[in-house]
C-alpha cells in the first residue's frame, strides 16, 4: 500500500480525541475502600445490526432524508429534508415505528430574524443539522448557492433562537464537544458556467454565551487566502487544484468536519481537493492544508471492478491510482494516539447549464452539448476516450495488465472507467485543461487516476501515516452477498451499473464505543447498506457485518410511476447517527440512517453479542 507522507511537520497540532457520548460498560465502581464489580471482558463481545423500522416521506430521489442527529432528552431525531427546505422531527419513542412529530420551517425563521432578508425565497435548502445539549444548529444555503448562507439555532424543543451569516454553500455544521463553538464547512462551489466561484471557507460561531444571544459579533470567517500564490502558507503535496480556478482559496471546497475531544483542533475534509485542512479552533486560524496521496489499485488487495460492460463481477488489479477524496470523516483515540477515519467516496468537477441546442450551448460559452446539458467544465474522461480526444498514453507498467493499449482500453477492460483529466498528464497545450477540463492533442497521460478509493481508511493523526485501508473489501463483500446486484445504482435495480464510476461509493461514517470496543459504521451510497467494522485496533480493523435493507427484486421505476415505492426499501444512505444505549428510548443502542434517494429514515438495533 502506498503511504502518503502528510502531516509530518504538524505533530504538535494533533491532540488526542475521545469519543464523546459513547462510553463502554466497564463495570461500576464500588464504594470507597471497596473493590468495584468486575467489568465484562470486551474481547468476548461483538455487535450485530438488526433492522427495526423506518419513516417514509413518500418522496423519491428528492433529498427528502439526508443528515440526521438525535436529542436524547426529547427522544427525537432531526432529519434534513432538503426537498421541503425544512428539518423534520421524528419521534422514535417506539424505534420500530418512527413517526413525524413536526417540522421546522428554517427559511421562514431566518427571514423573520435577519433584516437583510426580505423574502424566504432568498434562501435555499437546509444542508446539515447538529445537536449539542439543548441546542440545535441548522446550516442553510442561499437560493443562489454562490451567495452566503446562514446557520439557524434552535432549542431542541423546536423554539427558534437566532440566525447568523455563514459562507457560500454551508454544507455541514457541527458543534465542538464542549458546546462552545459551532463550525461550518462552506463548500463554495462555482455556478454552472463557472463564471462565479466563491471561496471555500470555515465559519466559527462562538455560542459559549448561549445560542439565543448569538450575533454577527460572535462569528469568525476563516479564509484560505494565505494559500494563494504569493501567500504566507504553502499547500501540502498532492493537494488537487483545478487548472481553471482563479485562486487556491476559490478552489478549496470544505465538505465535512471532525473535532478533537478537547475542542481545540478540527480537521476539515476538502473532498474535491483530496486533502484535509487543519484548524486551530482557539486561535481561529487555518494551520495547514494537506494532501492525502493516492491508493494503488495495481496492488493485490486493492483490486476493483472497472467496467459495466464486462458481463459481471470482475474485481482485479488495474493500472490506476485512486484519489481518496473522502466525504465524511470521524475520529477516535487508541493507545494515546488520535486516528482519523475517512469514507473515500470521490467526487469530480462537473459544471453545466441548460441549453436548447449545440449552437445555443456554444453561444453560452460551453464546449459540449448533450441532450439539453451544456458543459462548461468537466475534469473526468473515460479511459477509452483519451485517445479519441487526440491525447496519448505512455503507461510505464502497461505490460503487466494488458499486451497493448487497444486491449487495455477495451470497454470490457479499463476503457469505461472515469479518470481525472488533470492528474498524471504532461504537455497539454494552452486552452485545454484550464478552459474545459478536457484533454486535446499534445496531452500525454503517464499515469491514470480514478475517483475515490472504494474503501474506508484509518490515518494516524499525529504522523499522517495510513495505518489501515479496507482495500477491495467493499466490492468483494457486496459481490459475495448480492451476486448479480453487485454495484447497482441507488435509483434503479440492475447490477454492475456503477463499476465504471466510483463503485459502491462509501459516503457516511459513524464511530461508536460499545462494551469497551470501537466500531465503525460505513454507508454505501450507491448499492446501499451499512458495513460494520471493529476498529478497536486501528492497524487490524476487522469486518463484522454487512446489512442492506433495499429490495433488489422490484422494478423501482414502475413503483415510482405507480406512486408507491415503499417496497423498494432504503436507497442512498447519506448519513448515520449512533445512539448509545444510555440515551436510547428502549435502553438498546440504536443506529439512525438518513437515506437520500428513498427519502426514508431507517432505525437499526445495535445488538450486543456475547461470545462463549
Coordinates of C-alpha atoms in Angstrom, one line a residue:
X1 CA 0.0 0.0 0.0
X2 CA 1.3 3.4 -0.9
X3 CA 1.6 5.6 2.2
X4 CA 1.3 9.3 1.6
X5 CA 3.7 11.4 3.6
X6 CA 1.5 14.0 5.2
X7 CA 1.3 15.9 8.5
X8 CA 4.8 15.1 9.5
X9 CA 5.6 18.7 10.4
X10 CA 2.4 19.1 12.4
X11 CA 2.6 16.6 15.2
X12 CA 2.1 19.2 17.8
X13 CA -1.2 20.2 16.3
X14 CA -2.9 16.8 16.6
X15 CA -4.3 16.4 20.0
X16 CA -5.9 13.2 21.3
X17 CA -9.6 12.7 20.9
X18 CA -12.1 10.6 22.8
X19 CA -15.5 9.6 21.5
X20 CA -18.0 11.7 23.5
X21 CA -21.3 10.2 24.5
X22 CA -20.4 6.5 23.7
X23 CA -18.9 5.2 26.9
X24 CA -18.4 1.4 27.2
X25 CA -19.7 -0.7 30.0
X26 CA -16.6 -1.4 32.1
X27 CA -18.4 -2.2 35.4
X28 CA -19.4 0.1 38.2
X29 CA -17.0 1.3 40.9
X30 CA -17.6 0.2 44.5
X31 CA -17.8 2.4 47.5
X32 CA -14.6 4.0 48.8
X33 CA -12.3 1.3 50.1
X34 CA -14.2 -1.5 48.4
X35 CA -13.4 -3.1 45.0
X36 CA -15.8 -2.4 42.1
X37 CA -17.8 -5.2 40.5
X38 CA -15.8 -6.8 37.6
X39 CA -16.3 -5.3 34.1
X40 CA -17.3 -7.5 31.2
X41 CA -14.4 -8.8 29.1
X42 CA -14.5 -6.7 26.0
X43 CA -12.8 -9.3 23.9
X44 CA -15.7 -11.7 24.4
X45 CA -18.3 -9.5 22.8
X46 CA -19.2 -8.1 19.4
X47 CA -22.2 -6.4 17.9
X48 CA -24.8 -7.1 15.1
X49 CA -27.3 -4.7 13.5
X50 CA -30.9 -5.6 13.1
X51 CA -33.5 -3.6 11.1
X52 CA -36.3 -2.2 13.3
X53 CA -38.3 0.2 11.2
X54 CA -38.3 3.3 9.0
X55 CA -40.1 6.6 8.5
X56 CA -41.1 7.3 4.8
X57 CA -41.5 10.8 3.4
X58 CA -43.1 9.4 0.2
X59 CA -40.6 11.5 -1.9
X60 CA -38.3 9.7 -4.3
X61 CA -34.9 11.0 -5.3
X62 CA -35.7 14.4 -3.9
X63 CA -33.2 14.5 -1.0
X64 CA -36.0 14.2 1.5
X65 CA -33.9 12.5 4.2
X66 CA -30.2 13.5 4.3
X67 CA -28.4 14.4 7.5
X68 CA -29.6 13.1 10.9
X69 CA -29.0 13.9 14.5
X70 CA -30.6 13.0 17.8
X71 CA -31.7 14.6 21.1
X72 CA -31.8 12.1 23.9
X73 CA -33.9 14.4 26.2
X74 CA -36.8 14.5 23.8
X75 CA -36.1 11.2 22.1
X76 CA -36.4 12.9 18.8
X77 CA -34.4 12.6 15.5
X78 CA -33.8 15.7 13.4
X79 CA -33.7 15.0 9.7
X80 CA -32.7 17.4 7.0
X81 CA -35.4 17.3 4.3
X82 CA -33.8 19.3 1.5
X83 CA -36.8 18.7 -0.7
X84 CA -39.1 20.7 1.6
X85 CA -36.4 23.0 2.8
X86 CA -37.3 22.0 6.4
X87 CA -36.0 19.9 9.2
X88 CA -38.3 17.0 10.0
X89 CA -38.5 16.0 13.6
X90 CA -39.2 12.3 14.2
X91 CA -40.4 10.7 17.4
X92 CA -38.6 7.4 17.9
X93 CA -40.0 6.5 21.3
X94 CA -41.0 3.3 19.5
X95 CA -38.0 2.7 17.3
X96 CA -39.9 0.2 15.1
X97 CA -42.4 2.9 14.2
X98 CA -40.7 6.3 13.9
X99 CA -43.3 9.0 13.4
X100 CA -43.2 12.6 12.2
X101 CA -43.8 14.9 15.1
X102 CA -43.3 18.3 13.4
X103 CA -41.1 20.2 11.1
X104 CA -39.0 23.3 11.4
X105 CA -39.6 26.0 8.7
X106 CA -36.0 27.2 8.9
X107 CA -36.1 29.6 5.9
X108 CA -39.1 31.4 7.4
X109 CA -37.5 31.6 10.8
X110 CA -34.3 33.0 9.4
X111 CA -36.2 35.5 7.3
X112 CA -38.1 36.8 10.4
X113 CA -34.8 37.2 12.3
X114 CA -32.5 38.7 9.7
X115 CA -33.4 42.2 8.5
X116 CA -31.5 42.0 5.2
X117 CA -33.6 39.0 4.0
X118 CA -36.9 40.3 2.7
X119 CA -38.3 37.0 1.4
X120 CA -37.8 33.4 2.4
X121 CA -37.3 32.6 -1.3
X122 CA -33.9 34.1 -1.0
X123 CA -32.9 31.0 1.0
X124 CA -32.4 27.5 -0.3
X125 CA -32.3 24.1 1.3
X126 CA -31.2 23.1 4.7
X127 CA -28.0 21.0 4.4
X128 CA -27.0 19.9 7.8
X129 CA -28.0 19.7 11.5
X130 CA -26.1 19.3 14.7
X131 CA -27.3 18.7 18.3
X132 CA -25.4 19.7 21.4
X133 CA -27.2 19.6 24.8
X134 CA -30.4 21.5 24.3
X135 CA -29.1 23.4 21.2
X136 CA -29.8 22.5 17.6
X137 CA -27.9 24.1 14.7
X138 CA -29.1 24.1 11.1
X139 CA -27.0 25.1 8.1
X140 CA -29.0 26.6 5.2
X141 CA -27.7 27.6 1.8
X142 CA -28.8 30.7 -0.2
X143 CA -31.2 30.3 -3.1
X144 CA -28.2 31.3 -5.2
X145 CA -25.7 28.9 -3.9
X146 CA -22.7 31.2 -4.6
X147 CA -24.2 33.7 -2.1
X148 CA -23.6 33.3 1.7
X149 CA -25.8 31.0 3.6
X150 CA -26.9 31.0 7.3
X151 CA -26.8 29.0 10.4
X152 CA -30.0 28.9 12.5
X153 CA -30.1 28.0 16.1
X154 CA -33.0 26.4 18.0
X155 CA -33.7 24.7 21.3
X156 CA -34.2 21.0 20.7
X157 CA -37.9 21.5 21.6
X158 CA -38.2 23.5 18.3
X159 CA -38.0 27.0 19.7
X160 CA -36.2 29.3 17.3
X161 CA -33.3 31.3 18.9
X162 CA -31.1 33.1 16.4
X163 CA -29.5 33.1 13.0
X164 CA -26.2 34.3 11.7
X165 CA -24.5 34.5 8.3
X166 CA -22.1 31.8 7.2
X167 CA -20.1 31.4 4.0
X168 CA -21.1 30.3 0.5
X169 CA -22.9 26.9 0.5
X170 CA -22.7 25.9 4.1
X171 CA -22.6 22.1 3.6
X172 CA -22.0 20.8 7.1
X173 CA -22.4 22.1 10.7
X174 CA -21.0 20.6 13.9
X175 CA -20.6 21.7 17.5
X176 CA -17.5 21.2 19.5
X177 CA -17.7 18.7 22.4
X178 CA -17.5 21.5 24.9
X179 CA -20.6 23.1 23.3
X180 CA -18.9 26.5 22.9
X181 CA -18.3 26.7 19.2
X182 CA -20.3 25.8 16.1
X183 CA -18.2 25.1 13.0
X184 CA -19.4 25.2 9.4
X185 CA -17.9 23.8 6.3
X186 CA -18.7 26.3 3.5
X187 CA -18.2 24.5 0.2
X188 CA -18.1 27.5 -2.1
X189 CA -19.0 25.7 -5.4
X190 CA -18.9 27.6 -8.7
X191 CA -22.1 28.2 -10.6
X192 CA -23.0 26.2 -13.7
X193 CA -21.0 28.2 -16.2
X194 CA -18.1 28.7 -13.8
X195 CA -18.4 32.5 -14.1
X196 CA -18.8 32.9 -10.3
X197 CA -16.6 30.9 -8.0
X198 CA -16.8 31.9 -4.3
X199 CA -14.1 31.0 -1.8
X200 CA -14.5 27.9 0.3
X201 CA -14.3 28.8 3.9
X202 CA -14.9 27.7 7.5
X203 CA -17.3 29.6 9.8
X204 CA -16.7 29.6 13.6
X205 CA -19.5 30.8 15.8
X206 CA -19.0 31.4 19.5
X207 CA -22.1 30.1 21.3
X208 CA -20.5 29.9 24.7
X209 CA -22.8 32.7 26.0
X210 CA -25.9 30.7 24.7
X211 CA -27.1 30.3 21.2
X212 CA -30.0 32.6 21.8
X213 CA -27.7 35.6 22.2
X214 CA -25.5 35.0 19.1
X215 CA -24.9 37.9 16.8
X216 CA -22.6 38.7 13.9
X217 CA -20.0 39.8 16.5
X218 CA -19.7 36.1 17.5
X219 CA -18.9 34.9 14.0
X220 CA -15.4 34.4 12.6
X221 CA -15.0 33.5 8.9
X222 CA -11.8 31.6 8.2
X223 CA -10.5 32.0 4.6
X224 CA -7.8 30.1 2.6
X225 CA -6.3 33.2 1.0
X226 CA -2.9 32.7 2.7
X227 CA -2.5 29.6 0.5
X228 CA -2.9 31.6 -2.7
X229 CA 0.1 32.2 -4.9
X230 CA 2.4 34.6 -3.1
X231 CA 0.6 34.0 0.2
X232 CA 2.2 33.2 3.6
X233 CA 1.2 29.5 3.7
X234 CA 2.1 26.5 1.5
X235 CA -0.1 23.6 0.4
X236 CA 1.0 20.1 1.2
X237 CA 1.9 17.7 -1.5
X238 CA -0.8 16.1 -3.7
X239 CA -3.5 18.8 -3.0
X240 CA -5.6 18.8 -6.1
X241 CA -6.2 22.3 -7.5
X242 CA -8.2 22.8 -10.7
X243 CA -6.3 24.5 -13.5
X244 CA -9.4 26.6 -14.3
X245 CA -9.7 28.1 -10.8
X246 CA -8.8 31.7 -10.3
X247 CA -7.1 31.0 -6.9
X248 CA -6.4 28.3 -4.4
X249 CA -8.9 29.8 -2.0
X250 CA -11.7 29.7 -4.6
X251 CA -10.8 26.1 -5.5
X252 CA -10.7 24.6 -2.0
X253 CA -14.1 23.1 -1.1
X254 CA -14.7 22.2 2.6
X255 CA -17.0 19.2 2.9
X256 CA -17.0 17.7 6.4
X257 CA -15.6 18.4 9.9
X258 CA -14.3 16.3 12.8
X259 CA -13.3 18.0 16.1
X260 CA -10.9 16.9 18.8
X261 CA -12.3 15.9 22.2
X262 CA -10.7 18.9 23.9
X263 CA -12.4 21.1 21.2
X264 CA -9.2 22.8 20.2
X265 CA -8.5 21.2 16.8
X266 CA -10.7 20.5 13.8
X267 CA -10.0 18.6 10.7
X268 CA -11.9 19.5 7.5
X269 CA -12.3 17.2 4.5
X270 CA -11.7 19.0 1.2
X271 CA -13.2 16.3 -0.9
X272 CA -12.6 17.5 -4.5
X273 CA -9.1 18.6 -3.5
X274 CA -8.2 15.2 -2.0
X275 CA -7.0 17.0 1.1
X276 CA -7.5 17.8 4.8
X277 CA -7.4 21.2 6.4
X278 CA -6.2 21.6 10.0
X279 CA -8.0 24.2 12.1
X280 CA -6.8 25.7 15.4
X281 CA -10.2 26.4 16.9
X282 CA -8.9 28.6 19.8
X283 CA -6.7 30.7 17.6
X284 CA -9.4 30.9 14.9
X285 CA -7.0 30.1 12.1
X286 CA -6.3 27.5 9.4
X287 CA -2.9 25.9 10.2
X288 CA -2.4 23.7 7.2
X289 CA -3.9 22.1 4.0
X290 CA -2.5 18.6 3.5
X291 CA -2.9 16.2 0.6
X292 CA -3.9 12.6 1.2
X293 CA -2.0 10.9 -1.5
X294 CA -3.3 8.0 -3.7
X295 CA -4.2 4.4 -3.5
X296 CA -2.5 1.9 -5.8
X297 CA -5.2 -0.3 -7.5
X298 CA -2.4 -2.3 -9.1
X299 CA -1.6 -3.9 -5.8
X300 CA -3.0 -7.2 -4.6
X301 CA -5.7 -6.4 -2.1
X302 CA -6.6 -3.1 -3.7
X303 CA -8.5 -4.5 -6.7
X304 CA -11.6 -3.0 -8.2
X305 CA -14.2 -3.7 -10.9
X306 CA -13.6 -1.1 -13.6
X307 CA -16.2 -1.8 -16.2
X308 CA -20.0 -2.0 -16.5
X309 CA -19.5 -3.8 -19.9
X310 CA -17.7 -6.9 -18.7
X311 CA -20.8 -9.1 -18.2
X312 CA -20.5 -9.4 -14.4
X313 CA -18.2 -9.2 -11.5
X314 CA -14.5 -8.7 -12.3
X315 CA -12.6 -7.4 -9.3
X316 CA -9.0 -7.3 -10.3
X317 CA -5.8 -5.2 -10.3
X318 CA -5.6 -2.3 -12.8
X319 CA -3.0 0.4 -13.5
X320 CA -4.9 3.1 -11.6
X321 CA -4.1 5.3 -8.6
X322 CA -7.2 6.2 -6.7
X323 CA -7.6 9.7 -5.1
X324 CA -9.1 9.1 -1.7
X325 CA -11.3 12.2 -1.8
X326 CA -13.2 11.5 1.5
X327 CA -16.7 12.7 2.1
X328 CA -17.4 12.0 5.8
X329 CA -14.6 11.9 8.3
X330 CA -14.6 11.0 12.0
X331 CA -12.0 10.4 14.7
X332 CA -11.2 8.3 17.8
X333 CA -8.4 7.5 20.2
X334 CA -6.4 4.3 20.7
X335 CA -3.4 4.0 23.0
X336 CA -3.0 7.7 23.3
X337 CA -3.0 8.4 19.6
X338 CA -5.7 10.1 17.6
X339 CA -6.9 8.4 14.4
X340 CA -8.9 9.9 11.6
X341 CA -11.4 7.7 9.8
X342 CA -12.5 8.6 6.2
X343 CA -15.2 7.4 3.8
X344 CA -13.4 7.5 0.5
X345 CA -16.2 8.4 -1.9
X346 CA -14.5 10.5 -4.6
X347 CA -16.0 13.5 -6.4
X348 CA -15.4 15.1 -9.8
X349 CA -15.9 18.6 -11.0
X350 CA -18.8 19.0 -13.5
X351 CA -20.3 22.4 -14.2
X352 CA -23.1 22.8 -16.7
X353 CA -26.1 24.8 -17.7
X354 CA -29.3 24.2 -19.7
X355 CA -29.3 24.9 -23.4
X356 CA -31.7 24.3 -26.3
X357 CA -29.1 23.2 -28.9
X358 CA -25.4 22.8 -29.6
X359 CA -25.4 26.3 -31.1
X360 CA -27.1 27.7 -28.0
X361 CA -24.6 26.0 -25.8
X362 CA -21.6 27.4 -27.8
X363 CA -23.1 30.8 -27.6
X364 CA -23.3 30.4 -23.8
X365 CA -19.6 29.5 -23.7
X366 CA -20.0 25.8 -23.3
X367 CA -17.7 23.2 -25.0
X368 CA -20.1 20.3 -25.3
X369 CA -23.9 19.8 -25.7
X370 CA -25.6 16.6 -24.6
X371 CA -29.4 16.3 -24.5
X372 CA -30.1 19.7 -23.0
X373 CA -27.0 19.9 -20.9
X374 CA -24.3 22.5 -21.9
X375 CA -21.0 21.6 -20.3
X376 CA -18.7 24.4 -19.3
X377 CA -16.1 22.4 -17.4
X378 CA -15.6 18.7 -16.8
X379 CA -12.5 17.1 -15.4
X380 CA -13.4 13.5 -16.0
X381 CA -13.0 11.3 -19.0
X382 CA -13.4 7.6 -19.8
X383 CA -10.0 5.9 -20.4
X384 CA -11.3 4.7 -23.7
X385 CA -11.9 8.3 -24.8
X386 CA -8.5 9.6 -24.1
X387 CA -7.0 8.5 -27.4
X388 CA -10.1 9.7 -29.2
X389 CA -9.5 13.2 -27.8
X390 CA -6.1 13.3 -29.6
X391 CA -4.2 12.8 -26.4
X392 CA -1.8 9.9 -26.0
X393 CA -0.9 7.5 -23.2
X394 CA 2.5 6.3 -22.1
X395 CA 2.0 4.0 -19.2
X396 CA 5.2 2.6 -17.8
X397 CA 3.5 -0.5 -16.4
X398 CA 1.2 -1.3 -19.2
X399 CA 2.6 -4.8 -20.0
X400 CA 1.7 -6.1 -16.5
X401 CA -2.0 -5.5 -17.2
X402 CA -2.5 -5.8 -20.9
X403 CA -0.5 -6.7 -24.0
X404 CA -1.2 -3.3 -25.6
X405 CA -3.3 -0.1 -25.3
X406 CA -6.1 -1.4 -27.5
X407 CA -6.6 -4.3 -25.2
X408 CA -6.4 -2.1 -22.0
X409 CA -8.8 0.4 -23.4
X410 CA -11.4 -2.1 -24.5
X411 CA -14.8 -1.4 -22.9
X412 CA -14.7 -4.8 -21.1
X413 CA -11.4 -3.9 -19.5
X414 CA -10.3 -0.4 -18.5
X415 CA -12.0 1.6 -21.3
X416 CA -15.2 2.5 -19.4
X417 CA -13.8 3.8 -16.1
X418 CA -13.8 7.6 -15.5
X419 CA -10.4 9.1 -14.6
X420 CA -9.3 12.6 -13.6
X421 CA -8.2 14.5 -16.6
X422 CA -5.9 16.9 -14.7
X423 CA -3.6 14.4 -13.0
X424 CA -0.8 12.3 -14.4
X425 CA -0.7 14.3 -17.6
X426 CA 2.0 16.5 -19.3
X427 CA 2.5 18.7 -22.3
X428 CA -1.1 19.8 -22.7
X429 CA -1.4 22.9 -24.9
X430 CA -2.9 26.1 -23.6
X431 CA -6.6 26.2 -24.0
X432 CA -7.5 22.6 -23.0
X433 CA -7.5 21.7 -19.3
X434 CA -7.6 25.2 -17.9
X435 CA -10.6 26.0 -20.1
X436 CA -12.8 22.9 -20.5
X437 CA -11.0 20.4 -18.3
X438 CA -10.8 18.1 -21.3
X439 CA -7.5 16.9 -23.0
X440 CA -6.6 17.7 -26.5
X441 CA -3.9 16.7 -29.0
X442 CA -0.5 17.0 -27.3
X443 CA -1.6 15.9 -23.9
X444 CA 0.3 12.8 -22.7
X445 CA -1.0 10.6 -19.9
X446 CA 1.7 8.8 -17.9
X447 CA -0.5 7.7 -15.0
X448 CA -4.2 7.2 -14.6
X449 CA -6.0 8.5 -11.5
X450 CA -9.6 7.4 -10.6
X451 CA -12.1 9.0 -8.3
X452 CA -12.3 7.7 -4.7
X453 CA -10.8 4.6 -3.2
X454 CA -13.9 2.5 -2.8
X455 CA -12.9 1.9 0.8
X456 CA -12.6 3.5 4.3
X457 CA -9.2 4.4 5.7
X458 CA -7.7 5.0 9.1
X459 CA -4.9 7.5 9.4
X460 CA -2.6 8.3 12.3
X461 CA -3.5 11.8 13.3
X462 CA 0.0 12.6 14.6
X463 CA 2.1 11.4 11.7
X464 CA -0.3 11.2 8.8
X465 CA 0.6 7.5 8.2
X466 CA -2.1 5.5 6.5
X467 CA -2.4 2.6 9.0
X468 CA -5.4 0.8 7.5
X469 CA -7.4 0.7 4.3
X470 CA -10.2 -1.7 3.6
X471 CA -8.7 -2.4 0.2
X472 CA -11.2 -4.2 -2.1
X473 CA -13.4 -5.3 0.8
X474 CA -16.5 -3.4 -0.2
X475 CA -16.7 -4.7 -3.7
X476 CA -15.7 -8.2 -2.6
X477 CA -18.2 -8.4 0.2
X478 CA -21.1 -6.9 -1.8
X479 CA -20.3 -9.2 -4.7
X480 CA -20.5 -12.2 -2.4
X481 CA -23.7 -11.1 -0.8
X482 CA -25.6 -9.5 -3.7
X483 CA -24.3 -11.5 -6.7
X484 CA -25.9 -10.1 -9.9
X485 CA -27.0 -7.0 -8.0
X486 CA -23.3 -6.1 -7.3
X487 CA -22.5 -2.4 -7.9
X488 CA -26.1 -1.4 -8.6
X489 CA -27.1 2.3 -8.7
X490 CA -29.3 3.8 -6.0
X491 CA -32.3 4.7 -8.1
X492 CA -32.9 1.5 -10.1
X493 CA -32.1 -2.1 -9.7
X494 CA -29.6 -3.8 -12.0
X495 CA -26.1 -4.9 -11.3
X496 CA -22.7 -3.6 -12.5
X497 CA -24.1 -0.2 -13.3
X498 CA -21.6 1.8 -11.1
X499 CA -18.5 -0.2 -11.8
X500 CA -17.2 2.3 -14.3
X501 CA -17.9 5.2 -11.9
X502 CA -17.0 5.0 -8.3
X503 CA -18.3 1.6 -7.4
X504 CA -20.3 1.3 -4.2
X505 CA -19.3 4.9 -3.1
X506 CA -18.7 4.9 0.6
X507 CA -20.4 8.1 1.8
X508 CA -21.1 8.1 5.5
X509 CA -19.0 7.2 8.6
X510 CA -20.0 6.9 12.2
X511 CA -17.9 5.7 15.1
X512 CA -19.2 4.2 18.4
X513 CA -17.6 2.8 21.5
X514 CA -19.6 -0.1 22.8
X515 CA -18.7 -2.5 25.6
X516 CA -15.0 -1.5 25.5
X517 CA -14.6 -1.8 21.7
X518 CA -14.7 0.8 18.9
X519 CA -16.8 0.2 15.8
X520 CA -17.1 2.0 12.5
X521 CA -20.3 2.0 10.5
X522 CA -19.9 2.8 6.8
X523 CA -22.8 3.6 4.5
X524 CA -22.5 2.8 0.8
X525 CA -24.3 5.5 -1.2
X526 CA -24.9 3.6 -4.4
X527 CA -25.5 -0.2 -3.8
X528 CA -26.8 0.7 -0.4
X529 CA -26.3 -0.9 3.0
X530 CA -24.2 -0.5 6.1
X531 CA -20.8 -2.2 6.8
X532 CA -19.7 -2.8 10.3
X533 CA -16.0 -3.0 11.3
X534 CA -14.3 -3.5 14.6
X535 CA -11.6 -0.8 14.6
X536 CA -10.5 -1.1 18.2
X537 CA -7.0 -1.8 16.9
X538 CA -6.6 0.7 14.1
X539 CA -3.9 -1.4 12.3
X540 CA -6.1 -4.6 12.4
X541 CA -9.6 -3.4 11.7
X542 CA -11.9 -6.4 11.3
X543 CA -15.1 -6.7 9.1
X544 CA -18.1 -7.9 11.1
X545 CA -21.3 -7.4 9.2
X546 CA -23.0 -6.1 6.0
X547 CA -26.7 -5.3 6.2
X548 CA -28.7 -4.0 3.3
X549 CA -32.4 -3.1 3.6
X550 CA -33.2 -2.3 -0.1
X551 CA -35.2 -4.7 -2.2
X552 CA -33.4 -5.8 -5.3
X553 CA -36.4 -7.9 -6.5
X554 CA -38.7 -5.0 -7.6
X555 CA -38.8 -2.6 -10.5
X556 CA -38.1 0.7 -8.8
X557 CA -39.2 2.8 -11.8
X558 CA -42.5 1.0 -12.0
X559 CA -43.1 1.5 -8.3
X560 CA -42.3 5.2 -8.5
X561 CA -44.6 5.7 -11.5
X562 CA -47.4 3.9 -9.6
X563 CA -46.9 6.4 -6.7
X564 CA -45.9 3.9 -4.0
X565 CA -42.2 2.8 -3.9
X566 CA -42.2 1.7 -0.2
X567 CA -41.4 -1.8 -1.3
X568 CA -38.1 -0.6 -2.7
X569 CA -36.7 -0.3 0.9
X570 CA -33.9 2.1 1.8
X571 CA -31.9 3.7 -1.1
X572 CA -28.8 6.0 -0.9
X573 CA -27.6 6.2 2.7
X574 CA -26.3 9.7 3.3
X575 CA -25.6 9.9 7.0
X576 CA -25.5 7.8 10.1
X577 CA -26.1 8.6 13.8
X578 CA -25.3 6.2 16.7
X579 CA -27.4 6.4 19.8
X580 CA -25.8 4.9 22.9
X581 CA -27.9 2.5 25.0
X582 CA -27.9 5.1 27.8
X583 CA -29.5 7.6 25.5
X584 CA -31.9 5.3 23.7
X585 CA -35.7 5.3 24.4
X586 CA -35.5 1.5 24.8
X587 CA -32.2 1.0 26.6
X588 CA -30.8 -0.6 23.5
X589 CA -28.2 1.1 21.3
X590 CA -29.6 2.3 18.0
X591 CA -28.3 3.4 14.6
X592 CA -30.2 6.0 12.6
X593 CA -29.6 6.3 8.8
X594 CA -30.9 9.0 6.5
X595 CA -31.5 7.7 3.0
X596 CA -31.4 10.4 0.4
X597 CA -32.9 8.6 -2.6
X598 CA -35.7 6.7 -0.9
X599 CA -36.5 9.6 1.4
X600 CA -36.5 7.2 4.3
X601 CA -35.0 7.4 7.8
X602 CA -34.2 3.8 9.0
X603 CA -33.7 2.7 12.5
X604 CA -31.5 -0.3 13.4
X605 CA -30.9 -2.0 16.7
X606 CA -27.3 -2.4 17.7
X607 CA -27.3 -5.8 19.4
X608 CA -24.5 -6.8 21.8
X609 CA -23.5 -10.4 21.1
X610 CA -21.5 -12.2 23.9
X611 CA -19.2 -14.9 22.6
X612 CA -18.8 -18.0 24.7

